[in-house]
Short mmCIF file of C-alpha atoms and ligand atoms in Angstrom, two decimals:
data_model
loop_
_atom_site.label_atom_id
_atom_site.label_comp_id
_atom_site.label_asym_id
_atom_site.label_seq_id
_atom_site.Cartn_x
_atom_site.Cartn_y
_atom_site.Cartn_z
CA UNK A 5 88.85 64.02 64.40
CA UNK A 6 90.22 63.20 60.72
CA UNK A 7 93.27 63.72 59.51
CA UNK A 8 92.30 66.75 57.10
CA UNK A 9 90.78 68.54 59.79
CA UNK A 10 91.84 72.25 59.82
CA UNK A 11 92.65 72.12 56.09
CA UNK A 12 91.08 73.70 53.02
CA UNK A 13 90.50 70.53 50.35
CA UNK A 14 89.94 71.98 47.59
CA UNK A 15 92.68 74.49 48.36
CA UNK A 16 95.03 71.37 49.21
CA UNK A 17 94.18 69.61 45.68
CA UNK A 18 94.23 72.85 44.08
CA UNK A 19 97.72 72.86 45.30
CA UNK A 20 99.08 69.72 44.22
CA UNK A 21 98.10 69.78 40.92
CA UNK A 22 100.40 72.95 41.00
CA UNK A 23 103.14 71.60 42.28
CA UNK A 24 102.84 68.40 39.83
CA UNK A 25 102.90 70.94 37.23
CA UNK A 26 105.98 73.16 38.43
CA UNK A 27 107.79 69.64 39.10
CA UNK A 28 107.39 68.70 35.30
CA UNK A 29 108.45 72.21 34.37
CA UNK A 30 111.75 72.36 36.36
CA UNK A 31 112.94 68.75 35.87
CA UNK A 32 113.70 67.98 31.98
CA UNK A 33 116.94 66.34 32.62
CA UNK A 34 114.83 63.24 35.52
CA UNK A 35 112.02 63.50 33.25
CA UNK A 36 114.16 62.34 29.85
CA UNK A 37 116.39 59.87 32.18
CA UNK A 38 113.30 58.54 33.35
CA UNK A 39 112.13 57.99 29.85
CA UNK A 40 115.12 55.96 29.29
CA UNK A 41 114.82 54.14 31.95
CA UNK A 42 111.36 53.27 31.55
CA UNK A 43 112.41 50.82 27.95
CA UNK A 44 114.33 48.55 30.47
CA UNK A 45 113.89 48.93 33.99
CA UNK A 46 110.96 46.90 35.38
CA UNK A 47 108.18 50.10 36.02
CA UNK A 48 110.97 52.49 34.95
CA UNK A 49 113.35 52.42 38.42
CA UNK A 50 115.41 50.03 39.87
CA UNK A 51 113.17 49.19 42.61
CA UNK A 52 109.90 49.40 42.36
CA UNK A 53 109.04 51.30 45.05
CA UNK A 54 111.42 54.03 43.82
CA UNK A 55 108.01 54.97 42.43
CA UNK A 56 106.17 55.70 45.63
CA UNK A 57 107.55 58.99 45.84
CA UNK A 58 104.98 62.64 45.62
CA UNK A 59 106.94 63.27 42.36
CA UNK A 60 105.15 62.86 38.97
CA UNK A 61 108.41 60.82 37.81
CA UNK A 62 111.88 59.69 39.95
CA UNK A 63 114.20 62.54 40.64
CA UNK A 64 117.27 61.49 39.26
CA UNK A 65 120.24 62.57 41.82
CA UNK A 66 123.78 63.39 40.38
CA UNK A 67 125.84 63.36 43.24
CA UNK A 68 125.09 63.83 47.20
CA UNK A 69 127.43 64.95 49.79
CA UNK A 70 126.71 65.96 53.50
CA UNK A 71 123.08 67.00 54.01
CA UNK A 72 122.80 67.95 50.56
CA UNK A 73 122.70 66.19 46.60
CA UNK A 74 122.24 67.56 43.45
CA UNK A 75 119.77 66.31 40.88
CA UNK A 76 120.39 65.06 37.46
CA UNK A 77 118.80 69.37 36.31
CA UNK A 78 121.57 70.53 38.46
CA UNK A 79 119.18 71.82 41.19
CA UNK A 80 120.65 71.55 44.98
CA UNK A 81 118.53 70.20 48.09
CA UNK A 82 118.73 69.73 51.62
CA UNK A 83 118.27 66.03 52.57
CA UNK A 84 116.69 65.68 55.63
CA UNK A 85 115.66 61.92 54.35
CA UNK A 86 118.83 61.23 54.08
CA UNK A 87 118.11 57.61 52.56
CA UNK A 88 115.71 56.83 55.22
CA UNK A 89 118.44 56.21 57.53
CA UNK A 90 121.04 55.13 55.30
CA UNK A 91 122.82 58.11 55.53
CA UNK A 92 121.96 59.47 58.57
CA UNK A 93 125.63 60.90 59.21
CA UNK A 94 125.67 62.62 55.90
CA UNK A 95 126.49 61.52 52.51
CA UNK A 96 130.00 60.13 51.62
CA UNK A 97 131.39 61.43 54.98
CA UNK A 98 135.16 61.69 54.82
CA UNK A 99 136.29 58.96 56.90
CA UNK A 100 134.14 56.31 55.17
CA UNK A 101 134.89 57.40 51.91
CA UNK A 102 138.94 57.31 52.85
CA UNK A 103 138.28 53.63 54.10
CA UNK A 104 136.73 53.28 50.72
CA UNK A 105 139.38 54.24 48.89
CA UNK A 106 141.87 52.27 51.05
CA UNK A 107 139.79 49.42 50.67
CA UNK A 108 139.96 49.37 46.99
CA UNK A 109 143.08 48.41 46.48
CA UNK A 110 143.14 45.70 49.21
CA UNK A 111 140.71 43.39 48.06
CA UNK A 112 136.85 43.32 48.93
CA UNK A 113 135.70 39.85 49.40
CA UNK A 114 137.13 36.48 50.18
CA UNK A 115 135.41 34.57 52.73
CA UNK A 116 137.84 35.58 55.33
CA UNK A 117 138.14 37.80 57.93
CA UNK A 118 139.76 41.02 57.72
CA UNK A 119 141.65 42.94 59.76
CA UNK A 120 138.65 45.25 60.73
CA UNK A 121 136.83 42.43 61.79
CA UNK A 122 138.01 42.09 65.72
CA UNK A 123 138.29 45.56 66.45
CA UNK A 124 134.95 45.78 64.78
CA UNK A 125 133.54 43.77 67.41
CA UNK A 126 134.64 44.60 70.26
CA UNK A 127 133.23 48.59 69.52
CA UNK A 128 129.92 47.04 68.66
CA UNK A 129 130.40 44.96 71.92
CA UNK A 130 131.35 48.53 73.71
CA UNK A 131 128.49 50.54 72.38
CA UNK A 132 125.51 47.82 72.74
CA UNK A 133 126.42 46.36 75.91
CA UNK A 134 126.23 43.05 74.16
CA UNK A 135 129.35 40.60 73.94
CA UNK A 136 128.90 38.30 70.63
CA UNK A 137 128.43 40.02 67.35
CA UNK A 138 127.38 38.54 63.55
CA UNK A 139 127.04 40.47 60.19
CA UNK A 140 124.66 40.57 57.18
CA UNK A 141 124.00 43.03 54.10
CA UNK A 142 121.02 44.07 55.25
CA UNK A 143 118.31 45.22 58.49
CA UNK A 144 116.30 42.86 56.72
CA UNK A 145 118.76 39.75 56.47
CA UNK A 146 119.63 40.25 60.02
CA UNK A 147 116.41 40.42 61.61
CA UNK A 148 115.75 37.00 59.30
CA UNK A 149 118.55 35.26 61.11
CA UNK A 150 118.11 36.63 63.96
CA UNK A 151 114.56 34.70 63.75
CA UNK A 152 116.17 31.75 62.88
CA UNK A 153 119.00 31.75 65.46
CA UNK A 154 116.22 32.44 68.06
CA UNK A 155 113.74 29.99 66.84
CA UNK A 156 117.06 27.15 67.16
CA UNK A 157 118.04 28.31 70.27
CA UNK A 158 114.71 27.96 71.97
CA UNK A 159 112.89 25.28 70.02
CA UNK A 160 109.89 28.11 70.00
CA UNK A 161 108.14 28.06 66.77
CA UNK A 162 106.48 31.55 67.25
CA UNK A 163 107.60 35.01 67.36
CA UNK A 164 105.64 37.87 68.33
CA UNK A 165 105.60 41.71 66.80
CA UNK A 166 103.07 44.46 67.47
CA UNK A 167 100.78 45.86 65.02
CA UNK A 168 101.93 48.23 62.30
CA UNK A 169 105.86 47.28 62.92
CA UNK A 170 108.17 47.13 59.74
CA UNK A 171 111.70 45.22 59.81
CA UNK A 172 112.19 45.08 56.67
CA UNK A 173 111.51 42.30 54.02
CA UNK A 174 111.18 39.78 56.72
CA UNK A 175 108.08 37.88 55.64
CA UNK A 176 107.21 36.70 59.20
CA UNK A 177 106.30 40.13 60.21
CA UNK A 178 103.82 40.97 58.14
CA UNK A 179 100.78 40.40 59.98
CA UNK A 180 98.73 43.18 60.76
CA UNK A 181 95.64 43.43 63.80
CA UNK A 182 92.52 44.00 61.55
CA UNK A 183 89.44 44.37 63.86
CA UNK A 184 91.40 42.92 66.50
CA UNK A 185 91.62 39.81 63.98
CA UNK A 186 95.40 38.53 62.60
CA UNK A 187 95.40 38.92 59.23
CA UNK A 188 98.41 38.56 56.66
CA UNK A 189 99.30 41.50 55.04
CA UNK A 190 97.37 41.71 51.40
CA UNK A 191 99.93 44.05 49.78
CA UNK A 192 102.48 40.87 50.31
CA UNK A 193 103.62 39.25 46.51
CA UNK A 194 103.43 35.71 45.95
CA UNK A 195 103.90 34.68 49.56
CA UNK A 196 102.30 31.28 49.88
CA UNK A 197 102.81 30.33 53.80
CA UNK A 198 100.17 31.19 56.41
CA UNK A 199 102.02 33.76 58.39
CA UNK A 200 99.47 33.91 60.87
CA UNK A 201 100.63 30.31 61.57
CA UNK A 202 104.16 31.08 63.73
CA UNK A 203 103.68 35.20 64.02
CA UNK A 204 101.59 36.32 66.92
CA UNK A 205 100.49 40.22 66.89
CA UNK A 206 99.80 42.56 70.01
CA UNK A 207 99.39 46.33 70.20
CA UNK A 208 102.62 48.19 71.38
CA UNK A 209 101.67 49.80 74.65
CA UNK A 210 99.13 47.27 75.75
CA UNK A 211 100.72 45.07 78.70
CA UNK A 212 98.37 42.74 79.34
CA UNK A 213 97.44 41.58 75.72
CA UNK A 214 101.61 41.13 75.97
CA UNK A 215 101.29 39.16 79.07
CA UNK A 216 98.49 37.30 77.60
CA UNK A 217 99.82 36.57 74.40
CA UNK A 218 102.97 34.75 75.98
CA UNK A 219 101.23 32.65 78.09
CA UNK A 220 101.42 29.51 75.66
CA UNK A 221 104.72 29.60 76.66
CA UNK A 222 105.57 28.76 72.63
CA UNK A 223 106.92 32.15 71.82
CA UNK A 224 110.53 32.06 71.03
CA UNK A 225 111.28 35.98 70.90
CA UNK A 226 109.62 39.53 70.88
CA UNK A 227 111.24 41.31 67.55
CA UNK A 228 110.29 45.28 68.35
CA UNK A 229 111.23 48.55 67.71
CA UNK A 230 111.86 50.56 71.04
CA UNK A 231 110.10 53.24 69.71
CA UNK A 232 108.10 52.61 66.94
CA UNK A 233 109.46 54.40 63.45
CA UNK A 234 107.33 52.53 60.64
CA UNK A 235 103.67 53.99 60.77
CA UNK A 236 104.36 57.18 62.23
CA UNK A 237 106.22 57.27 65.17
CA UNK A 238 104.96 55.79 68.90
CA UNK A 239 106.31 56.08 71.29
CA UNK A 240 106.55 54.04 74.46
CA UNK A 241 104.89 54.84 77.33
CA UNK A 242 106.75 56.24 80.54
CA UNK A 243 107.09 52.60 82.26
CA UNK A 244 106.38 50.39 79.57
CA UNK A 245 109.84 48.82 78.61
CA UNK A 246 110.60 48.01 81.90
CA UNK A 247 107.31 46.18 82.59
CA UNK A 248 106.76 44.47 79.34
CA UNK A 249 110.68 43.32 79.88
CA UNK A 250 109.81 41.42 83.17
CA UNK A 251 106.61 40.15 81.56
CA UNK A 252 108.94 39.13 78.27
CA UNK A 253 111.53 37.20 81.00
CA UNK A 254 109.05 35.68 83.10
CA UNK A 255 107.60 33.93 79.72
CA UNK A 256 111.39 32.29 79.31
CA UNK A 257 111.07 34.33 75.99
CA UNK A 258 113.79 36.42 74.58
CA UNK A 259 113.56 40.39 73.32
CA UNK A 260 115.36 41.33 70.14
CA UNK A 261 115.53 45.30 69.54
CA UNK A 262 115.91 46.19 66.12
CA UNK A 263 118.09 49.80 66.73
CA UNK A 264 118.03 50.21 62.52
CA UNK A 265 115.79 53.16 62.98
CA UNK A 266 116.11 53.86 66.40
CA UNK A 267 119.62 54.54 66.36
CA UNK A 268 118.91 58.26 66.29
CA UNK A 269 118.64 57.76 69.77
CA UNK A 270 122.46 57.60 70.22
CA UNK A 271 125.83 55.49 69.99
CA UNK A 272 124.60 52.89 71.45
CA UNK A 273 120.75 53.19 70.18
CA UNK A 274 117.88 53.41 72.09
CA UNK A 275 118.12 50.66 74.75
CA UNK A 276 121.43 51.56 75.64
CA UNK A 277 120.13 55.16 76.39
CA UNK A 278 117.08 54.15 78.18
CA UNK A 279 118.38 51.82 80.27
CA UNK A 280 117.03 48.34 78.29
CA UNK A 281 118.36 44.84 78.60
CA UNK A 282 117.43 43.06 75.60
CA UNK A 283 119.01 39.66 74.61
CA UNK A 284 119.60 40.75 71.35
CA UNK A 285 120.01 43.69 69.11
CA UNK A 286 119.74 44.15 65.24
CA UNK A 287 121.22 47.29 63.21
CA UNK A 288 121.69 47.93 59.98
CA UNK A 289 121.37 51.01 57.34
CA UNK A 290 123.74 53.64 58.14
CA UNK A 291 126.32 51.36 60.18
CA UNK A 292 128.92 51.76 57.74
CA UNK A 293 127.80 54.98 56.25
CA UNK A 294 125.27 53.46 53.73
CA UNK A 295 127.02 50.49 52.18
CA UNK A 296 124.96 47.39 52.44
CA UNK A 297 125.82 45.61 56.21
CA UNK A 298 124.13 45.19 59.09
CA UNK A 299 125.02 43.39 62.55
CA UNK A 300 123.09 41.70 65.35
CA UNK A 301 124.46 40.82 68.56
CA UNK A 302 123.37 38.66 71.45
CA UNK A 303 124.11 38.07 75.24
CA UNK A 304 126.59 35.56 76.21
CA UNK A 305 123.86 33.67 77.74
CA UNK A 306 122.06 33.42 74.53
CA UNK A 307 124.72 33.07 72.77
CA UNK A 308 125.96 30.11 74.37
CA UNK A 309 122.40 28.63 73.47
CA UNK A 310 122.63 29.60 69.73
CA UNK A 311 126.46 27.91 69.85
CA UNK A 312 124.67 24.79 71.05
CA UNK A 313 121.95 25.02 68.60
CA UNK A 314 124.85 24.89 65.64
CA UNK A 315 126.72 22.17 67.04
CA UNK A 316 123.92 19.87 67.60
CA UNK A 317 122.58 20.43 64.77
CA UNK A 318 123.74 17.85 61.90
CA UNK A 319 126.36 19.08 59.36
CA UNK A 320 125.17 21.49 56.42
CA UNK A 321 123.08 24.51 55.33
CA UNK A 322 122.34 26.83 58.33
CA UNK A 323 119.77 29.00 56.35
CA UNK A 324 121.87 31.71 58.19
CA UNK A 325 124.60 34.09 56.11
CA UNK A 326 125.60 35.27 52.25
CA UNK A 327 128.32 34.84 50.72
CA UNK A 328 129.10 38.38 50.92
CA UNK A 329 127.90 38.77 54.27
CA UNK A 330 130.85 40.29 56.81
CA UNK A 331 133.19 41.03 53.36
CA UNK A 332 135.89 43.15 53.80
CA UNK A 333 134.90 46.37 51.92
CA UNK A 334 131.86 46.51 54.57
CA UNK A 335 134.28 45.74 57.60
CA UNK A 336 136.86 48.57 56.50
CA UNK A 337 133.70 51.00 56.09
CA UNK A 338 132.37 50.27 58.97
CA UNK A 339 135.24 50.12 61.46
CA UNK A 340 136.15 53.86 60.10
CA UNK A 341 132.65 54.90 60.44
CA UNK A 342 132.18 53.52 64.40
CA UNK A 343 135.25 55.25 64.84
CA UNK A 344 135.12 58.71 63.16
CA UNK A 345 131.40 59.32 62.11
CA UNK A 346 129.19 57.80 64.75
CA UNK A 347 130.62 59.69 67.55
CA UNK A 348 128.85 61.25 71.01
CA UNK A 349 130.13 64.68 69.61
CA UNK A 350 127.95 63.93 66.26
CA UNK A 351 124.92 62.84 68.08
CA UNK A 352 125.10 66.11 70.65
CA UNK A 353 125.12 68.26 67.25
CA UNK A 354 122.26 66.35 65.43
CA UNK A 355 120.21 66.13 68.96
CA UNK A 356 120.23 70.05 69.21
CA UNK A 357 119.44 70.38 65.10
CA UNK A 358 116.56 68.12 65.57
CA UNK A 359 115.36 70.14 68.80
CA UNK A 360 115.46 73.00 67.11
CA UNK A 361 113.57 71.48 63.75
CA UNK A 362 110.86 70.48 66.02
CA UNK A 363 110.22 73.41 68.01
CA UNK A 364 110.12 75.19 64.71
CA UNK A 365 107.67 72.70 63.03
CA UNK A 366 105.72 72.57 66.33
CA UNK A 367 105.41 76.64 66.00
CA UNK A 368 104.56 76.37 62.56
CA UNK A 369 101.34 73.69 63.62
CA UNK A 370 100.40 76.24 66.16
CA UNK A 371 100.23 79.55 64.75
CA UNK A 372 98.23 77.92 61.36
CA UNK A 373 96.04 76.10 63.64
CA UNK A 374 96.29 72.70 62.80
CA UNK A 375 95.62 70.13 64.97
CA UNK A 376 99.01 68.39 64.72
CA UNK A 377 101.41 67.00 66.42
CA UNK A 378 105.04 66.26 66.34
CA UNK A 379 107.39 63.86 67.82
CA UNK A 380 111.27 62.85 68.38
CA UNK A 381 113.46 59.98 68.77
CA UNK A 382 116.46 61.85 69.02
CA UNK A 383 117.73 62.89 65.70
CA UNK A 384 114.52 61.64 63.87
CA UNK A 385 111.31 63.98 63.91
CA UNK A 386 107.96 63.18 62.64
CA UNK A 387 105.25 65.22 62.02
CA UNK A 388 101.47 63.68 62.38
CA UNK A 389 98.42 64.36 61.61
CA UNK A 390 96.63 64.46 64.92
CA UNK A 391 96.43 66.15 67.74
CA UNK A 392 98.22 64.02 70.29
CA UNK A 393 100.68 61.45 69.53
CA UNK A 394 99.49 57.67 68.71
CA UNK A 395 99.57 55.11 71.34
CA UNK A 396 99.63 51.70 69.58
CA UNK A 397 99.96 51.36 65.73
CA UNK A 398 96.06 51.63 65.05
CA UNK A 399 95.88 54.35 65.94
CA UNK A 400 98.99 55.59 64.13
CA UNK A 401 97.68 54.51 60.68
CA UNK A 402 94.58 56.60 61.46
CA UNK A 403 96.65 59.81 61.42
CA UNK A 404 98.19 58.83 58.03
CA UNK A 405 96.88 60.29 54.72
CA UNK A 406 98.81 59.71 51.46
CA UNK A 407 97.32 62.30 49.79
CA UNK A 408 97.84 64.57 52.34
CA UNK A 409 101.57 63.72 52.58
CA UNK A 410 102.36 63.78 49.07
CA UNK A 411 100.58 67.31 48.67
CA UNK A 412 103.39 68.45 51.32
CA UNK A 413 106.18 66.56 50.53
CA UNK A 414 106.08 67.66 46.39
CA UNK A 415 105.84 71.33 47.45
CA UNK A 416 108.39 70.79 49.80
CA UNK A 417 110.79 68.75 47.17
CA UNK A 418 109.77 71.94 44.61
CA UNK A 419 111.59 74.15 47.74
CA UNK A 420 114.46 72.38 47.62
CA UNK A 421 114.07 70.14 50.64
CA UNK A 422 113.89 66.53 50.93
CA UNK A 423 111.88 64.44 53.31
CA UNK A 424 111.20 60.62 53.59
CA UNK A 425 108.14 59.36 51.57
CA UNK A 426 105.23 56.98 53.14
CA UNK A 427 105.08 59.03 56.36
CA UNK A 428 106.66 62.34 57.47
CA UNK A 429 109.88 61.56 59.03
CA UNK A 430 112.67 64.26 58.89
CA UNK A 431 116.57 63.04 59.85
CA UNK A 432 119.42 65.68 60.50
CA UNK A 433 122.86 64.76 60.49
CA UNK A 434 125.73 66.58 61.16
CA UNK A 435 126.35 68.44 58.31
CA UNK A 436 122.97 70.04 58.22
CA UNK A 437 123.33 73.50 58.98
CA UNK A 438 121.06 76.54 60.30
CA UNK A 439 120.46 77.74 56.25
CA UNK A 440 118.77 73.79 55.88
CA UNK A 441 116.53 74.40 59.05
CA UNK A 442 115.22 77.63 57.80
CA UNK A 443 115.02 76.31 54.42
CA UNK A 444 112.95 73.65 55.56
CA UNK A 445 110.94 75.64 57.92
CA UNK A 446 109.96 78.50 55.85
CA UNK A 447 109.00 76.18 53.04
CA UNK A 448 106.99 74.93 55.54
CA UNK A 449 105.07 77.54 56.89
CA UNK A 450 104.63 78.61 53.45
CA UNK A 451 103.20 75.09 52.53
CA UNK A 452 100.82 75.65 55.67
CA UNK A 453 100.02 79.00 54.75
CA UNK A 454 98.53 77.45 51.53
CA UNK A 455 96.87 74.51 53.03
CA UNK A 456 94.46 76.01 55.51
C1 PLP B 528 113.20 49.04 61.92
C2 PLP B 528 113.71 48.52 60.62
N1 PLP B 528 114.36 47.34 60.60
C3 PLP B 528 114.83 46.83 59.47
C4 PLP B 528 114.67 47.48 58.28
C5 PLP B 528 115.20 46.87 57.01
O1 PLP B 528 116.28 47.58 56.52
P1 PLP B 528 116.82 47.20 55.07
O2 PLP B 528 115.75 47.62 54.11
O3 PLP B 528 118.06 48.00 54.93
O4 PLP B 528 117.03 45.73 55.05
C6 PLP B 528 113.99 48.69 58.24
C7 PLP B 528 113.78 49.41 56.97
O5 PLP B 528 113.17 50.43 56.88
C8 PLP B 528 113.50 49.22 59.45
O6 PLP B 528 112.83 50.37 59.47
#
C-alpha cells in the first residue's frame, strides 16, 4: 500500500499547479509584503521555517481572533491550526487579553515573583497531580531542563525517546531508528556532538525493545509523548502505558510526559485522563494563551532529589532558566488563562467539535474511497494516509507524503480554511462554530472529489 493509492496523479498535480496559481491571483497584498520582507529578513520570514508552508509565498495575517484571522488581502479563514497548539483556546481570548492589558501597566519583568506566581502553582499542582512546579519560555526550554534536572538528579547520563518523537529544539532528541540503526538526524544545523552518544531510541509500542533498552541500568529518564503528535499521530496501544510504566520503574528510571501537544486530551492532559503516573510533566504552547511560557513539574519524591542535586552541587551557573523565564507578564497571562480559558466546560465543547470533524472527515474518506484513516486525541484530529492507524513512528512516516499534503492543504487555505503544515493535524477550540466545520468539510469533500 502507498500513500497515493486511490488517487489520480496527474489529476492531483494538475491540481496544485491550480491552486498555486489562484493563490498568486488572490493574494497581492502577502505577495508585495513578502517582497519587502524578502530585502531583510533572512529567506524572506522571520523564521525560516515560516517557509514550509503549501503556499507559493507566506500569508501575511492582519489580525486573528477566536477560530478565525484575517490576512494582510482582507480575506477571512477558519483556523483549525490554530498556531499548532499555541492557540488552541482561540485567538486573543478575552480573559487573557484583559490580564494583558492589566499587566501592562504593572510592570513585566523583574526577577521576582509576582503575585500570580503561588496561585499559579498550586492550579498547575491541582490539574497535573504533581506538587512542585518550574517555568520557562518555551516546550523546548523546558523539556531541556527538564533533561538536565533529571540527568543531576540521577547521575544517568542517557535518556531515552522513541523513534519519530519531536520536543522541540531539544538537540538530544534528534535521533532517529534508520534500519533499526541510531542515527543523528541529518536535517540538524551545525550540531557538532554525537547525539547517539547519551540518547537511546526505541519504537513506541514495542515493550520489550523498552525493557531491553533499560537494562544498562544508565538511563536517567524516558522523555515521551503519551500519544504521539509529531509524525502523524500514534497512538498507544490499549495496555501499553501501564506496562511500559512498571518496566520504566523497575529500571529505577524516571518518565517525563511532555502534555505540550497532548493537552487536547483535557485539563489536566493526557496522563491525568488516562490514569498515568509519570514523575514529571512538561507543557508549554497554549498555557497562557500563546505568549511564550511553559512549565514542568515533578513529584515530591523527585523533587526532593533535584533539591539535593542543587545544593550539592558547588555555587554557580545551573545551565537551567532565562532571565525572562517565570516574568510577570507570562504569570498574569497564564493564571487568567488556567482560570477562565482552560476550563472542563471548554474541553466538553471542543471534544464534541472534534467528534463531529472526524466523523465528517471519516465519511468524506469513505464515500471517495480512499484508503485513509483518521485519528483523535481529544480536541486534535489527524488525517493519514493509510488505511489503519500507525503503530510505532516507522511506520507513521510511511503514511506521510509532502506533496500529497501540500496539494490539500493549498486548496484548502484557497477555501478559506487553515490547517497545520508538515502533517495533517486539525485543532478546534471553542470558538469554532458549526459554519467552520462545514466550511472545512465541504472544502474537503470537494478537494477529494478532485483528487480521485
Ligand atoms: C510535544 C512537543 N513538545 C515540545 C515542543 C516545543 O514547543 P516550542 O516550539 O513552543 O518550544 C513541541 C513543538 O511542536 C511539541 O510538539
Amino acid at each position: 500500500m502507498g500513500t497515493r493509492d486511490g488517487l489520480n496523479w496527474p489529476r492531483v498535480q494538475a491540481l496544485a499547479a491550480r491552486e498555486r496559481a489562484d493563490y498568486v491571483a488572490r493574494h497581492p497584498a502577502s505577495q508585495a509584503l513578502a517582497a519587502q520582507a524578502a530585502q531583510h529578513l533572512l529567506f524572506g520570514v522571520p523564521m525560516h521555517w515560516m517557509n514550509d508552508w503549501s503556499t507559493p509565498f507566506a500569508l501575511t495575517v492582519n489580525e486573528a481572533s477566536g477560530a478565525h484571522f484575517t490576512d494582510a488581502d482582507g480575506l477571512q479563514y477558519a483556523d483549525f491550526c490554530l498556531g499548532d497548539t499555541g492557540a488552541m483556546f482561540g485567538h486573543a481570548p478575552a480573559p487573557v487579553a484583559a490580564a494583558i492589558a492589566r499587566q501592562a501597566t504593572r510592570g513585566y519583568t523583574a526577577m521576582l515573583p509576582s503575585n500570580d506566581a503561588a496561585p499559579v502553582a498550586t492550579e498547575l499542582a491541582r490539574r497535573f497531580g504533581l506538587p512542585y512546579w518550574q517555568f520557562a519560555l518555551s516546550a523546548s526550554d523546558a523539556n531541556r531542563f527538564m533533561l538536565r534536572w533529571l540527568r543531576a538528579a540521577t547521575g544517568r547520563s542517557k535518556i531515552l525517546v522513541f523513534n519519530g518523537c519531536y520536543h522541540g529544539t531539544v538537540d538530544d532528541v534528534f535521533v532517529d531508528l534508520v534500519d533499526g540503526v541510531p542515527t543523528q538526524r541529518a536535517s540538524l544545523l551545525g550540531q557538532v556532538h554525537d547525539l547517539t552518544a547519551h540518547t537511546v531510541v526505541v519504537e513506541f509500542n514495542d515493550l520489550d525493545a523498552l525493557d531491553a533498552a533499560l537494562g544498562a541500568g544508565d538511563i536517567a529518564c524516558v522523555l515521551a509523548e503519551p500519544v504521539m503528535t509529531n509524525v502523524g499521530i500514534v497512538l498507544p496501544q490499549p495496555g501499553y502505558w501501564r506496562a511500559a510504566q512498571e518496566i520504566i520503574a523497575r529500571h529505577g528510571t524516571l518518565l517525563v510526559i511532555d502534555e505540550t501537544h497532548t493537552i487536547s486530551s483535557g485539563p489536566g492532559g493526557y496522563a491525568q485522563a488516562h490514569g498515568m503516573r509519570p514523575d514529571a510533566v512538561v507543557i508549554g504552547k497554549p498555557l497562557a494563551g500563546g505568549l511564550p511560557c511553559a512549565a514542568y513539574g515533578m513529584t515530591e519524591e523527585l523533587a526532593r532529589r533535584v533539591e539535593h542535586a542543587k545544593r550539592s552541587a558547588p555555587a554557580g551557573h545551573s545551565g537551567i532558566g532565562t532571565t525572562l523565564s517565570a516574568n510577570m507578564f507570562a504569570m498574569a497571562a497564564m493564571r487568567a488563562n488556567l482560570e477562565q480559558v482552560m476550563t472542563q466546560d471548554a474541553y466538553t465543547q471542543m471534544f464534541a467539535l472534534a467528534q463531529q470533524l472526524a466523523d465528517g472527515l471519516r465519511a468524506s474518506i469513505a464515500r471517495h474511497g480512499l484508503p485513509w484513516c483518521v485519528t483523535q486525541v481529544g480536541a486534535r484530529t489527524e488525517f493519514q494516509f493509510g488505511l489503519v492507524p500507525p503503530q510505532n513512528g516507522s511506520a507513521a512516516k510511511m503514511l506521510m507524503d509532502e506533496e500529497l499534503e501540500q496539494a490539500i492543504h493549498l486548496y484548502l487555505l484557497n477555501r478559506g480554511v487553515l490547517i497545520t503544515p508538515f502533517h495533517n493535524m486539525l485543532l478546534v477550540c471553542p470558538a469554532t462554530s458549526e459554519a467552520d466545520l462545514q466550511r472545512l468539510l465541504q472544502a474537503f469533500d470537494d478537494c477529494l472529489a478532485a483528487l480521485v
